[in-house]
Each structure stands twice: as structure tokens, then as C-alpha cells.
Amino acid sequence: MIQDKIAQIREEIINFDLQNSTQLEDFRIKFLGSKNCIKDLFSDLKNVANEDKKVLGLELNSLKILAEEKFNSFQYDQKGNKSLNKRIDVSRPSESSPVGSHHPLSLVRDEIIGIFKRIGFTISEGPEIEDDWHNFSALNFPPEHPARDMQDTFFIQKDEREMALRTHTSSVQVRVMESTPPPIRTISPGRVYRNEAISARAHCFFHQIEGLYIDKGVSFADLKQTLLHFAKEMFGSQAQIRMRPSYFPFTEPSAEVDVSCSLCNQKGCNVCKYSGWLEIMGCGMVDPNVLTACGIDAKKYSGFAFGMGVERIAQLKYRVADLRMYSENDARFLKQFQSGI
Ligand code: DAH
């Protein structure tokens, strides 16, 4: 078979030892001389079926080029010593150097920030090492209140004080309310920590975005419409939301928000566990106790707050089932987000 012969000659060219001028001459005669073996194959081409001729012809040409390039890359000086003659083809396109990509969590965080920025929300940030007041007390978690156990906390000593790694970005809403007179319309992205065993579904650190809107006359209808707008921007215009009553110490009433499953168009799939809905965040009307603790007149002002996990939204958007992927820095995973640059 001509294909086998081509493969065999290619191997021979690649493995041919070129250590001295005699070997170089042998190489030239065998592969480039007037009766070289590649030429023989060119004459065999006439016995090949017409439709195969083109491909085989190209392969034979590349074999010839391989032999010529190998021959040309070796040159011997007068004493017969080998010296490599590197020919530089200045017209050859350069090899592209590898580029990095944005992390999927950054892409999703920036998309969420963009949606809220366009409707007038500012961005605020706070520290990851928090005191009890900002992470718990001001948010209406009294000492010994069982709700503190909802979030397993990492405690640390800092400057002789007991501090916590913040368990949620709700701590930033306290800082904003303490320092800014209403109206307030802000979102707070950031990393949070919880003392949890690492698995596909839980991690000891992850990312949240908190939202806060305080003004005169802010109602639950405003909250609902804002979140519906967010869901449509994030998941497409067909997206719907539903709210289920829930409990958080810092909001009253509180709700959990589900978005319609865009993976199965609500027909039911294993991601939405055949319910057609996916939980994406917690929210509610800011509890008057929280407004008062932060120095805002609860008789004059009302507001809503919400908090969502960035990993959760990214999981839905990119269908990444395992939370650990986001912090393992496996280049094969990260490369898939290169187009998002
Ligand atoms: N802080 C809550 C958590 O970490 C999320 C949350 C729920 C934030 C309701 C809110 C809210 O602002 O109103 O699970």
C-alpha cells in the first residue's frame, strides 16, 4: 500500500542519523538524489484511484519537503564538523503566545454589577474580617440567638479582639447605612467564609452580592419588580421569578427567590429537580430594628435588601455542577471562559 510506504519513508527521514558528511551524502542520495525513493512513489501514483490521487500527491509533496528541510538544516564545515544551519523564514506567521482569561466568577460578578449599575445602584465594599456588630448584632441577631447557627462562623483573634471572617456580605449594608444618609441604592460584591466541609455542594469560602435600597416609601412591590428585572437581564426575557416566604433576622417579611429553570423551560430536569424552579437568593424588607441600629429613622424610611451567591448564578449560567472547580485553578476549566475576555 502506498500509504504504508509513505509512513515508512517518513519514519526513516525522521530517524536518519546525520552525524557526519558521509551520512549527509547518503541521506541526499536516498531521499533527494535523481533516483530517490520518494520519486518512485510519485510514479506509483498512476495506479491509484482518481479520487485518492490528490490527497496522496499532497502527502508525497510534504514528504519531499520534510527531506529537503532536514537536509538543509545540517551543514558541515571544512573539517567535517556538524554545525546547525538555522534558516529563518521571516514570512512565517509568529506563534501566538498563550493568553489568560477572566475567571468565570469575575465574569458573572461583573455581569450582575452591570445590571444593577444601569438602574442606578452604586457599588460598596467592606472588610472580610468583621466584628460581631457588623456581621451579626446590627443585623438583628441577638447574642445566643439560634439564627447565628444558620451560618457556621470562623472566629479569629485580631489585635486581642475576637473577630469573625464575615459569613455574608450583609455586613456591608450595615457599614453603608451607618455612613450614608438615605436615599441609598447600593450593591456589595465580595468573598464570604463559612466553616463547612468542602464538597461539590459546599465550600468554606464563596462569593455573594448584597443589594440594599433605602428611601421614603420603598415597598415590597419595588423589591419584586427590581428582582424580576434582574432575572430577565441575567437569564433572558422569558425568565420568571417566584417568592417563597422565609426567615432572616434582618428582614421582615423575608422571602426566598426562585427563577424559572431556563435549562428545561420549566418542563422539569435534573438541575431544577423536576420542579421547574431554581433558588437564587434571599431577600426581604429591611427590619426596622436594623434601620434603627444603623442610625436611620425607621418611621421615615423603609427599604429592601437581597443577597445572592455568585457561584450559584455561575453554576446555572455555565452548568458547572461542582463548586470546587471555582477555586482549583485547573487551566483546562479556566480556558473554557477565554471568549469572555
Ligand atoms: N445574608 C443572607 C445569607 O447569607 C442572604 C440574604 C438574605 C441577604 C436575605 C439579604 C436578605 O440581604 O434580605 O444567606
mmCIF file with all atom_site columns, N, CA, C and O in Angstrom, residues 7-57:
data_model
loop_
_atom_site.group_PDB
_atom_site.id
_atom_site.type_symbol
_atom_site.label_atom_id
_atom_site.label_alt_id
_atom_site.label_comp_id
_atom_site.label_asym_id
_atom_site.label_entity_id
_atom_site.label_seq_id
_atom_site.pdbx_PDB_ins_code
_atom_site.Cartn_x
_atom_site.Cartn_y
_atom_site.Cartn_z
_atom_site.occupancy
_atom_site.B_iso_or_equiv
_atom_site.pdbx_formal_charge
_atom_site.auth_seq_id
_atom_site.auth_comp_id
_atom_site.auth_asym_id
_atom_site.auth_atom_id
_atom_site.pdbx_PDB_model_num
ATOM 1   N N  . ALA A 1 7  ? 4.344   6.295  5.111   1.00 0.00 ? 7  ALA A N  1
ATOM 2   C CA . ALA A 1 7  ? 4.590   6.328  6.555   1.00 0.00 ? 7  ALA A CA 1
ATOM 3   C C  . ALA A 1 7  ? 5.984   5.809  6.869   1.00 0.00 ? 7  ALA A C  1
ATOM 4   O O  . ALA A 1 7  ? 6.710   6.366  7.706   1.00 0.00 ? 7  ALA A O  1
ATOM 5   N N  . GLN A 1 8  ? 6.370   4.751  6.178   1.00 0.00 ? 8  GLN A N  1
ATOM 6   C CA . GLN A 1 8  ? 7.681   4.130  6.437   1.00 0.00 ? 8  GLN A CA 1
ATOM 7   C C  . GLN A 1 8  ? 8.812   5.098  6.080   1.00 0.00 ? 8  GLN A C  1
ATOM 8   O O  . GLN A 1 8  ? 9.756   5.286  6.848   1.00 0.00 ? 8  GLN A O  1
ATOM 9   N N  . ILE A 1 9  ? 8.674   5.750  4.906   1.00 0.00 ? 9  ILE A N  1
ATOM 10  C CA . ILE A 1 9  ? 9.733   6.681  4.494   1.00 0.00 ? 9  ILE A CA 1
ATOM 11  C C  . ILE A 1 9  ? 9.793   7.885  5.433   1.00 0.00 ? 9  ILE A C  1
ATOM 12  O O  . ILE A 1 9  ? 10.870  8.367  5.788   1.00 0.00 ? 9  ILE A O  1
ATOM 13  N N  . ARG A 1 10 ? 8.608   8.345  5.905   1.00 0.00 ? 10 ARG A N  1
ATOM 14  C CA . ARG A 1 10 ? 8.597   9.478  6.841   1.00 0.00 ? 10 ARG A CA 1
ATOM 15  C C  . ARG A 1 10 ? 9.394   9.120  8.100   1.00 0.00 ? 10 ARG A C  1
ATOM 16  O O  . ARG A 1 10 ? 10.233  9.894  8.565   1.00 0.00 ? 10 ARG A O  1
ATOM 17  N N  . GLU A 1 11 ? 9.147   7.922  8.637   1.00 0.00 ? 11 GLU A N  1
ATOM 18  C CA . GLU A 1 11 ? 9.891   7.441  9.814   1.00 0.00 ? 11 GLU A CA 1
ATOM 19  C C  . GLU A 1 11 ? 11.389  7.448  9.535   1.00 0.00 ? 11 GLU A C  1
ATOM 20  O O  . GLU A 1 11 ? 12.189  7.908  10.342  1.00 0.00 ? 11 GLU A O  1
ATOM 21  N N  . GLU A 1 12 ? 11.748  6.908  8.352   1.00 0.00 ? 12 GLU A N  1
ATOM 22  C CA . GLU A 1 12 ? 13.179  6.811  8.003   1.00 0.00 ? 12 GLU A CA 1
ATOM 23  C C  . GLU A 1 12 ? 13.816  8.192  7.957   1.00 0.00 ? 12 GLU A C  1
ATOM 24  O O  . GLU A 1 12 ? 14.920  8.391  8.458   1.00 0.00 ? 12 GLU A O  1
ATOM 25  N N  . ILE A 1 13 ? 13.097  9.157  7.355   1.00 0.00 ? 13 ILE A N  1
ATOM 26  C CA . ILE A 1 13 ? 13.653  10.515 7.271   1.00 0.00 ? 13 ILE A CA 1
ATOM 27  C C  . ILE A 1 13 ? 13.866  11.075 8.671   1.00 0.00 ? 13 ILE A C  1
ATOM 28  O O  . ILE A 1 13 ? 14.929  11.608 9.002   1.00 0.00 ? 13 ILE A O  1
ATOM 29  N N  . ILE A 1 14 ? 12.834  10.913 9.498   1.00 0.00 ? 14 ILE A N  1
ATOM 30  C CA . ILE A 1 14 ? 12.913  11.492 10.844  1.00 0.00 ? 14 ILE A CA 1
ATOM 31  C C  . ILE A 1 14 ? 14.056  10.866 11.642  1.00 0.00 ? 14 ILE A C  1
ATOM 32  O O  . ILE A 1 14 ? 14.821  11.554 12.320  1.00 0.00 ? 14 ILE A O  1
ATOM 33  N N  . ASN A 1 15 ? 14.194  9.541  11.530  1.00 0.00 ? 15 ASN A N  1
ATOM 34  C CA . ASN A 1 15 ? 15.190  8.847  12.366  1.00 0.00 ? 15 ASN A CA 1
ATOM 35  C C  . ASN A 1 15 ? 16.598  8.782  11.762  1.00 0.00 ? 15 ASN A C  1
ATOM 36  O O  . ASN A 1 15 ? 17.515  8.310  12.408  1.00 0.00 ? 15 ASN A O  1
ATOM 37  N N  . PHE A 1 16 ? 16.738  9.212  10.540  1.00 0.00 ? 16 PHE A N  1
ATOM 38  C CA . PHE A 1 16 ? 18.055  9.089  9.877   1.00 0.00 ? 16 PHE A CA 1
ATOM 39  C C  . PHE A 1 16 ? 19.111  9.879  10.646  1.00 0.00 ? 16 PHE A C  1
ATOM 40  O O  . PHE A 1 16 ? 18.946  11.079 10.916  1.00 0.00 ? 16 PHE A O  1
ATOM 41  N N  . ASP A 1 17 ? 20.181  9.189  11.009  1.00 0.00 ? 17 ASP A N  1
ATOM 42  C CA . ASP A 1 17 ? 21.227  9.823  11.798  1.00 0.00 ? 17 ASP A CA 1
ATOM 43  C C  . ASP A 1 17 ? 22.112  10.688 10.904  1.00 0.00 ? 17 ASP A C  1
ATOM 44  O O  . ASP A 1 17 ? 22.693  10.182 9.946   1.00 0.00 ? 17 ASP A O  1
ATOM 45  N N  . LEU A 1 18 ? 22.216  11.961 11.198  1.00 0.00 ? 18 LEU A N  1
ATOM 46  C CA . LEU A 1 18 ? 23.089  12.826 10.394  1.00 0.00 ? 18 LEU A CA 1
ATOM 47  C C  . LEU A 1 18 ? 24.209  13.347 11.284  1.00 0.00 ? 18 LEU A C  1
ATOM 48  O O  . LEU A 1 18 ? 24.102  14.417 11.864  1.00 0.00 ? 18 LEU A O  1
ATOM 49  N N  . GLN A 1 19 ? 25.260  12.548 11.409  1.00 0.00 ? 19 GLN A N  1
ATOM 50  C CA . GLN A 1 19 ? 26.358  12.933 12.303  1.00 0.00 ? 19 GLN A CA 1
ATOM 51  C C  . GLN A 1 19 ? 27.570  13.452 11.531  1.00 0.00 ? 19 GLN A C  1
ATOM 52  O O  . GLN A 1 19 ? 28.403  14.140 12.091  1.00 0.00 ? 19 GLN A O  1
ATOM 53  N N  . ASN A 1 20 ? 27.698  13.060 10.276  1.00 0.00 ? 20 ASN A N  1
ATOM 54  C CA . ASN A 1 20 ? 28.887  13.492 9.512   1.00 0.00 ? 20 ASN A CA 1
ATOM 55  C C  . ASN A 1 20 ? 28.537  13.649 8.034   1.00 0.00 ? 20 ASN A C  1
ATOM 56  O O  . ASN A 1 20 ? 27.423  13.324 7.606   1.00 0.00 ? 20 ASN A O  1
ATOM 57  N N  . SER A 1 21 ? 29.517  14.099 7.256   1.00 0.00 ? 21 SER A N  1
ATOM 58  C CA . SER A 1 21 ? 29.225  14.426 5.862   1.00 0.00 ? 21 SER A CA 1
ATOM 59  C C  . SER A 1 21 ? 28.897  13.178 5.038   1.00 0.00 ? 21 SER A C  1
ATOM 60  O O  . SER A 1 21 ? 28.153  13.253 4.066   1.00 0.00 ? 21 SER A O  1
ATOM 61  N N  . THR A 1 22 ? 29.455  12.016 5.440   1.00 0.00 ? 22 THR A N  1
ATOM 62  C CA . THR A 1 22 ? 29.138  10.782 4.690   1.00 0.00 ? 22 THR A CA 1
ATOM 63  C C  . THR A 1 22 ? 27.655  10.445 4.851   1.00 0.00 ? 22 THR A C  1
ATOM 64  O O  . THR A 1 22 ? 26.958  10.134 3.887   1.00 0.00 ? 22 THR A O  1
ATOM 65  N N  . GLN A 1 23 ? 27.225  10.528 6.100   1.00 0.00 ? 23 GLN A N  1
ATOM 66  C CA . GLN A 1 23 ? 25.806  10.232 6.345   1.00 0.00 ? 23 GLN A CA 1
ATOM 67  C C  . GLN A 1 23 ? 24.906  11.237 5.621   1.00 0.00 ? 23 GLN A C  1
ATOM 68  O O  . GLN A 1 23 ? 23.856  10.878 5.088   1.00 0.00 ? 23 GLN A O  1
ATOM 69  N N  . LEU A 1 24 ? 25.372  12.490 5.575   1.00 0.00 ? 24 LEU A N  1
ATOM 70  C CA . LEU A 1 24 ? 24.567  13.507 4.899   1.00 0.00 ? 24 LEU A CA 1
ATOM 71  C C  . LEU A 1 24 ? 24.439  13.186 3.410   1.00 0.00 ? 24 LEU A C  1
ATOM 72  O O  . LEU A 1 24 ? 23.363  13.313 2.812   1.00 0.00 ? 24 LEU A O  1
ATOM 73  N N  . GLU A 1 25 ? 25.544  12.725 2.839   1.00 0.00 ? 25 GLU A N  1
ATOM 74  C CA . GLU A 1 25 ? 25.529  12.384 1.415   1.00 0.00 ? 25 GLU A CA 1
ATOM 75  C C  . GLU A 1 25 ? 24.611  11.175 1.173   1.00 0.00 ? 25 GLU A C  1
ATOM 76  O O  . GLU A 1 25 ? 23.829  11.155 0.217   1.00 0.00 ? 25 GLU A O  1
ATOM 77  N N  . ASP A 1 26 ? 24.702  10.184 2.073   1.00 0.00 ? 26 ASP A N  1
ATOM 78  C CA . ASP A 1 26 ? 23.813  9.019  1.943   1.00 0.00 ? 26 ASP A CA 1
ATOM 79  C C  . ASP A 1 26 ? 22.347  9.455  1.981   1.00 0.00 ? 26 ASP A C  1
ATOM 80  O O  . ASP A 1 26 ? 21.508  8.965  1.239   1.00 0.00 ? 26 ASP A O  1
ATOM 81  N N  . PHE A 1 27 ? 22.100  10.378 2.899   1.00 0.00 ? 27 PHE A N  1
ATOM 82  C CA . PHE A 1 27 ? 20.723  10.882 3.051   1.00 0.00 ? 27 PHE A CA 1
ATOM 83  C C  . PHE A 1 27 ? 20.262  11.549 1.754   1.00 0.00 ? 27 PHE A C  1
ATOM 84  O O  . PHE A 1 27 ? 19.171  11.306 1.248   1.00 0.00 ? 27 PHE A O  1
ATOM 85  N N  . ARG A 1 28 ? 21.191  12.382 1.191   1.00 0.00 ? 28 ARG A N  1
ATOM 86  C CA . ARG A 1 28 ? 20.827  13.111 -0.041  1.00 0.00 ? 28 ARG A CA 1
ATOM 87  C C  . ARG A 1 28 ? 20.506  12.145 -1.174  1.00 0.00 ? 28 ARG A C  1
ATOM 88  O O  . ARG A 1 28 ? 19.488  12.289 -1.861  1.00 0.00 ? 28 ARG A O  1
ATOM 89  N N  . ILE A 1 29 ? 21.372  11.118 -1.325  1.00 0.00 ? 29 ILE A N  1
ATOM 90  C CA . ILE A 1 29 ? 21.159  10.174 -2.432  1.00 0.00 ? 29 ILE A CA 1
ATOM 91  C C  . ILE A 1 29 ? 19.828  9.438  -2.257  1.00 0.00 ? 29 ILE A C  1
ATOM 92  O O  . ILE A 1 29 ? 19.024  9.326  -3.179  1.00 0.00 ? 29 ILE A O  1
ATOM 93  N N  . LYS A 1 30 ? 19.603  9.002  -0.996  1.00 0.00 ? 30 LYS A N  1
ATOM 94  C CA . LYS A 1 30 ? 18.419  8.176  -0.762  1.00 0.00 ? 30 LYS A CA 1
ATOM 95  C C  . LYS A 1 30 ? 17.101  8.949  -0.950  1.00 0.00 ? 30 LYS A C  1
ATOM 96  O O  . LYS A 1 30 ? 16.155  8.444  -1.549  1.00 0.00 ? 30 LYS A O  1
ATOM 97  N N  . PHE A 1 31 ? 17.083  10.191 -0.412  1.00 0.00 ? 31 PHE A N  1
ATOM 98  C CA . PHE A 1 31 ? 15.784  10.884 -0.408  1.00 0.00 ? 31 PHE A CA 1
ATOM 99  C C  . PHE A 1 31 ? 15.684  12.027 -1.417  1.00 0.00 ? 31 PHE A C  1
ATOM 100 O O  . PHE A 1 31 ? 14.594  12.476 -1.758  1.00 0.00 ? 31 PHE A O  1
ATOM 101 N N  . LEU A 1 32 ? 16.861  12.538 -1.896  1.00 0.00 ? 32 LEU A N  1
ATOM 102 C CA . LEU A 1 32 ? 16.792  13.704 -2.775  1.00 0.00 ? 32 LEU A CA 1
ATOM 103 C C  . LEU A 1 32 ? 17.523  13.502 -4.105  1.00 0.00 ? 32 LEU A C  1
ATOM 104 O O  . LEU A 1 32 ? 17.460  14.353 -4.994  1.00 0.00 ? 32 LEU A O  1
ATOM 105 N N  . GLY A 1 33 ? 18.211  12.383 -4.229  1.00 0.00 ? 33 GLY A N  1
ATOM 106 C CA . GLY A 1 33 ? 19.000  12.134 -5.445  1.00 0.00 ? 33 GLY A CA 1
ATOM 107 C C  . GLY A 1 33 ? 18.116  11.869 -6.660  1.00 0.00 ? 33 GLY A C  1
ATOM 108 O O  . GLY A 1 33 ? 16.877  11.810 -6.557  1.00 0.00 ? 33 GLY A O  1
ATOM 109 N N  . SER A 1 34 ? 18.792  11.676 -7.838  1.00 0.00 ? 34 SER A N  1
ATOM 110 C CA . SER A 1 34 ? 17.994  11.557 -9.063  1.00 0.00 ? 34 SER A CA 1
ATOM 111 C C  . SER A 1 34 ? 17.128  10.291 -9.081  1.00 0.00 ? 34 SER A C  1
ATOM 112 O O  . SER A 1 34 ? 16.108  10.236 -9.764  1.00 0.00 ? 34 SER A O  1
ATOM 113 N N  . LYS A 1 35 ? 17.566  9.273  -8.290  1.00 0.00 ? 35 LYS A N  1
ATOM 114 C CA . LYS A 1 35 ? 16.713  8.072  -8.252  1.00 0.00 ? 35 LYS A CA 1
ATOM 115 C C  . LYS A 1 35 ? 16.193  7.845  -6.832  1.00 0.00 ? 35 LYS A C  1
ATOM 116 O O  . LYS A 1 35 ? 16.281  6.741  -6.308  1.00 0.00 ? 35 LYS A O  1
ATOM 117 N N  . ASN A 1 36 ? 15.710  8.913  -6.202  1.00 0.00 ? 36 ASN A N  1
ATOM 118 C CA . ASN A 1 36 ? 15.330  8.766  -4.783  1.00 0.00 ? 36 ASN A CA 1
ATOM 119 C C  . ASN A 1 36 ? 14.023  8.000  -4.623  1.00 0.00 ? 36 ASN A C  1
ATOM 120 O O  . ASN A 1 36 ? 13.230  7.864  -5.556  1.00 0.00 ? 36 ASN A O  1
ATOM 121 N N  . CYS A 1 37 ? 13.818  7.500  -3.385  1.00 0.00 ? 37 CYS A N  1
ATOM 122 C CA . CYS A 1 37 ? 12.674  6.614  -3.156  1.00 0.00 ? 37 CYS A CA 1
ATOM 123 C C  . CYS A 1 37 ? 11.336  7.354  -3.176  1.00 0.00 ? 37 CYS A C  1
ATOM 124 O O  . CYS A 1 37 ? 10.287  6.748  -3.411  1.00 0.00 ? 37 CYS A O  1
ATOM 125 N N  . ILE A 1 38 ? 11.380  8.661  -2.962  1.00 0.00 ? 38 ILE A N  1
ATOM 126 C CA . ILE A 1 38 ? 10.101  9.395  -2.998  1.00 0.00 ? 38 ILE A CA 1
ATOM 127 C C  . ILE A 1 38 ? 9.605   9.485  -4.448  1.00 0.00 ? 38 ILE A C  1
ATOM 128 O O  . ILE A 1 38 ? 8.408   9.363  -4.727  1.00 0.00 ? 38 ILE A O  1
ATOM 129 N N  . LYS A 1 39 ? 10.582  9.658  -5.341  1.00 0.00 ? 39 LYS A N  1
ATOM 130 C CA . LYS A 1 39 ? 10.244  9.708  -6.780  1.00 0.00 ? 39 LYS A CA 1
ATOM 131 C C  . LYS A 1 39 ? 9.526   8.434  -7.213  1.00 0.00 ? 39 LYS A C  1
ATOM 132 O O  . LYS A 1 39 ? 8.540   8.479  -7.962  1.00 0.00 ? 39 LYS A O  1
ATOM 133 N N  . ASP A 1 40 ? 10.037  7.283  -6.691  1.00 0.00 ? 40 ASP A N  1
ATOM 134 C CA . ASP A 1 40 ? 9.412   6.001  -7.053  1.00 0.00 ? 40 ASP A CA 1
ATOM 135 C C  . ASP A 1 40 ? 7.929   6.014  -6.682  1.00 0.00 ? 40 ASP A C  1
ATOM 136 O O  . ASP A 1 40 ? 7.077   5.522  -7.416  1.00 0.00 ? 40 ASP A O  1
ATOM 137 N N  . LEU A 1 41 ? 7.667   6.602  -5.525  1.00 0.00 ? 41 LEU A N  1
ATOM 138 C CA . LEU A 1 41 ? 6.273   6.624  -5.081  1.00 0.00 ? 41 LEU A CA 1
ATOM 139 C C  . LEU A 1 41 ? 5.422   7.529  -5.974  1.00 0.00 ? 41 LEU A C  1
ATOM 140 O O  . LEU A 1 41 ? 4.265   7.233  -6.242  1.00 0.00 ? 41 LEU A O  1
ATOM 141 N N  . PHE A 1 42 ? 6.032   8.629  -6.420  1.00 0.00 ? 42 PHE A N  1
ATOM 142 C CA . PHE A 1 42 ? 5.289   9.507  -7.344  1.00 0.00 ? 42 PHE A CA 1
ATOM 143 C C  . PHE A 1 42 ? 4.874   8.719  -8.590  1.00 0.00 ? 42 PHE A C  1
ATOM 144 O O  . PHE A 1 42 ? 3.766   8.878  -9.093  1.00 0.00 ? 42 PHE A O  1
ATOM 145 N N  . SER A 1 43 ? 5.793   7.806  -9.075  1.00 0.00 ? 43 SER A N  1
ATOM 146 C CA . SER A 1 43 ? 5.396   7.049  -10.272 1.00 0.00 ? 43 SER A CA 1
ATOM 147 C C  . SER A 1 43 ? 4.323   5.997  -9.933  1.00 0.00 ? 43 SER A C  1
ATOM 148 O O  . SER A 1 43 ? 3.491   5.656  -10.776 1.00 0.00 ? 43 SER A O  1
ATOM 149 N N  . ASP A 1 44 ? 4.314   5.541  -8.637  1.00 0.00 ? 44 ASP A N  1
ATOM 150 C CA . ASP A 1 44 ? 3.246   4.588  -8.244  1.00 0.00 ? 44 ASP A CA 1
ATOM 151 C C  . ASP A 1 44 ? 1.867   5.258  -8.256  1.00 0.00 ? 44 ASP A C  1
ATOM 152 O O  . ASP A 1 44 ? 0.844   4.578  -8.271  1.00 0.00 ? 44 ASP A O  1
ATOM 153 N N  . LEU A 1 45 ? 1.862   6.600  -8.180  1.00 0.00 ? 45 LEU A N  1
ATOM 154 C CA . LEU A 1 45 ? 0.582   7.325  -8.078  1.00 0.00 ? 45 LEU A CA 1
ATOM 155 C C  . LEU A 1 45 ? -0.373  7.014  -9.219  1.00 0.00 ? 45 LEU A C  1
ATOM 156 O O  . LEU A 1 45 ? -1.589  7.063  -9.054  1.00 0.00 ? 45 LEU A O  1
ATOM 157 N N  . LYS A 1 46 ? 0.199   6.685  -10.398 1.00 0.00 ? 46 LYS A N  1
ATOM 158 C CA . LYS A 1 46 ? -0.720  6.481  -11.538 1.00 0.00 ? 46 LYS A CA 1
ATOM 159 C C  . LYS A 1 46 ? -1.594  5.242  -11.374 1.00 0.00 ? 46 LYS A C  1
ATOM 160 O O  . LYS A 1 46 ? -2.656  5.132  -11.986 1.00 0.00 ? 46 LYS A O  1
ATOM 161 N N  . ASN A 1 47 ? -1.184  4.323  -10.461 1.00 0.00 ? 47 ASN A N  1
ATOM 162 C CA . ASN A 1 47 ? -2.014  3.126  -10.250 1.00 0.00 ? 47 ASN A CA 1
ATOM 163 C C  . ASN A 1 47 ? -3.108  3.336  -9.185  1.00 0.00 ? 47 ASN A C  1
ATOM 164 O O  . ASN A 1 47 ? -3.848  2.430  -8.863  1.00 0.00 ? 47 ASN A O  1
ATOM 165 N N  . VAL A 1 48 ? -3.129  4.582  -8.650  1.00 0.00 ? 48 VAL A N  1
ATOM 166 C CA . VAL A 1 48 ? -4.069  4.830  -7.540  1.00 0.00 ? 48 VAL A CA 1
ATOM 167 C C  . VAL A 1 48 ? -5.394  5.360  -8.089  1.00 0.00 ? 48 VAL A C  1
ATOM 168 O O  . VAL A 1 48 ? -5.421  6.029  -9.141  1.00 0.00 ? 48 VAL A O  1
ATOM 169 N N  . ALA A 1 49 ? -6.488  5.035  -7.398  1.00 0.00 ? 49 ALA A N  1
ATOM 170 C CA . ALA A 1 49 ? -7.813  5.514  -7.841  1.00 0.00 ? 49 ALA A CA 1
ATOM 171 C C  . ALA A 1 49 ? -7.815  7.045  -7.906  1.00 0.00 ? 49 ALA A C  1
ATOM 172 O O  . ALA A 1 49 ? -7.185  7.697  -7.069  1.00 0.00 ? 49 ALA A O  1
ATOM 173 N N  . ASN A 1 50 ? -8.525  7.588  -8.908  1.00 0.00 ? 50 ASN A N  1
ATOM 174 C CA . ASN A 1 50 ? -8.500  9.034  -9.153  1.00 0.00 ? 50 ASN A CA 1
ATOM 175 C C  . ASN A 1 50 ? -8.816  9.870  -7.934  1.00 0.00 ? 50 ASN A C  1
ATOM 176 O O  . ASN A 1 50 ? -8.158  10.875 -7.680  1.00 0.00 ? 50 ASN A O  1
ATOM 177 N N  . GLU A 1 51 ? -9.841  9.429  -7.149  1.00 0.00 ? 51 GLU A N  1
ATOM 178 C CA . GLU A 1 51 ? -10.259 10.267 -6.033  1.00 0.00 ? 51 GLU A CA 1
ATOM 179 C C  . GLU A 1 51 ? -9.210  10.328 -4.920  1.00 0.00 ? 51 GLU A C  1
ATOM 180 O O  . GLU A 1 51 ? -9.212  11.242 -4.106  1.00 0.00 ? 51 GLU A O  1
ATOM 181 N N  . ASP A 1 52 ? -8.289  9.332  -4.881  1.00 0.00 ? 52 ASP A N  1
ATOM 182 C CA . ASP A 1 52 ? -7.242  9.347  -3.841  1.00 0.00 ? 52 ASP A CA 1
ATOM 183 C C  . ASP A 1 52 ? -5.991  10.110 -4.265  1.00 0.00 ? 52 ASP A C  1
ATOM 184 O O  . ASP A 1 52 ? -5.132  10.422 -3.446  1.00 0.00 ? 52 ASP A O  1
ATOM 185 N N  . LYS A 1 53 ? -5.921  10.371 -5.578  1.00 0.00 ? 53 LYS A N  1
ATOM 186 C CA . LYS A 1 53 ? -4.660  10.940 -6.116  1.00 0.00 ? 53 LYS A CA 1
ATOM 187 C C  . LYS A 1 53 ? -4.269  12.254 -5.448  1.00 0.00 ? 53 LYS A C  1
ATOM 188 O O  . LYS A 1 53 ? -3.117  12.459 -5.107  1.00 0.00 ? 53 LYS A O  1
ATOM 189 N N  . LYS A 1 54 ? -5.281  13.120 -5.251  1.00 0.00 ? 54 LYS A N  1
ATOM 190 C CA . LYS A 1 54 ? -4.979  14.468 -4.757  1.00 0.00 ? 54 LYS A CA 1
ATOM 191 C C  . LYS A 1 54 ? -4.351  14.401 -3.357  1.00 0.00 ? 54 LYS A C  1
ATOM 192 O O  . LYS A 1 54 ? -3.288  14.976 -3.116  1.00 0.00 ? 54 LYS A O  1
ATOM 193 N N  . VAL A 1 55 ? -5.004  13.649 -2.470  1.00 0.00 ? 55 VAL A N  1
ATOM 194 C CA . VAL A 1 55 ? -4.532  13.566 -1.088  1.00 0.00 ? 55 VAL A CA 1
ATOM 195 C C  . VAL A 1 55 ? -3.142  12.943 -1.035  1.00 0.00 ? 55 VAL A C  1
ATOM 196 O O  . VAL A 1 55 ? -2.229  13.447 -0.355  1.00 0.00 ? 55 VAL A O  1
ATOM 197 N N  . LEU A 1 56 ? -2.983  11.835 -1.761  1.00 0.00 ? 56 LEU A N  1
ATOM 198 C CA . LEU A 1 56 ? -1.685  11.150 -1.732  1.00 0.00 ? 56 LEU A CA 1
ATOM 199 C C  . LEU A 1 56 ? -0.587  12.019 -2.341  1.00 0.00 ? 56 LEU A C  1
ATOM 200 O O  . LEU A 1 56 ? 0.544   12.048 -1.858  1.00 0.00 ? 56 LEU A O  1
ATOM 201 N N  . GLY A 1 57 ? -0.950  12.758 -3.400  1.00 0.00 ? 57 GLY A N  1
ATOM 202 C CA . GLY A 1 57 ? 0.021   13.668 -4.023  1.00 0.00 ? 57 GLY A CA 1
ATOM 203 C C  . GLY A 1 57 ? 0.500   14.693 -3.011  1.00 0.00 ? 57 GLY A C  1
ATOM 204 O O  . GLY A 1 57 ? 1.695   14.961 -2.891  1.00 0.00 ? 57 GLY A O  1
#
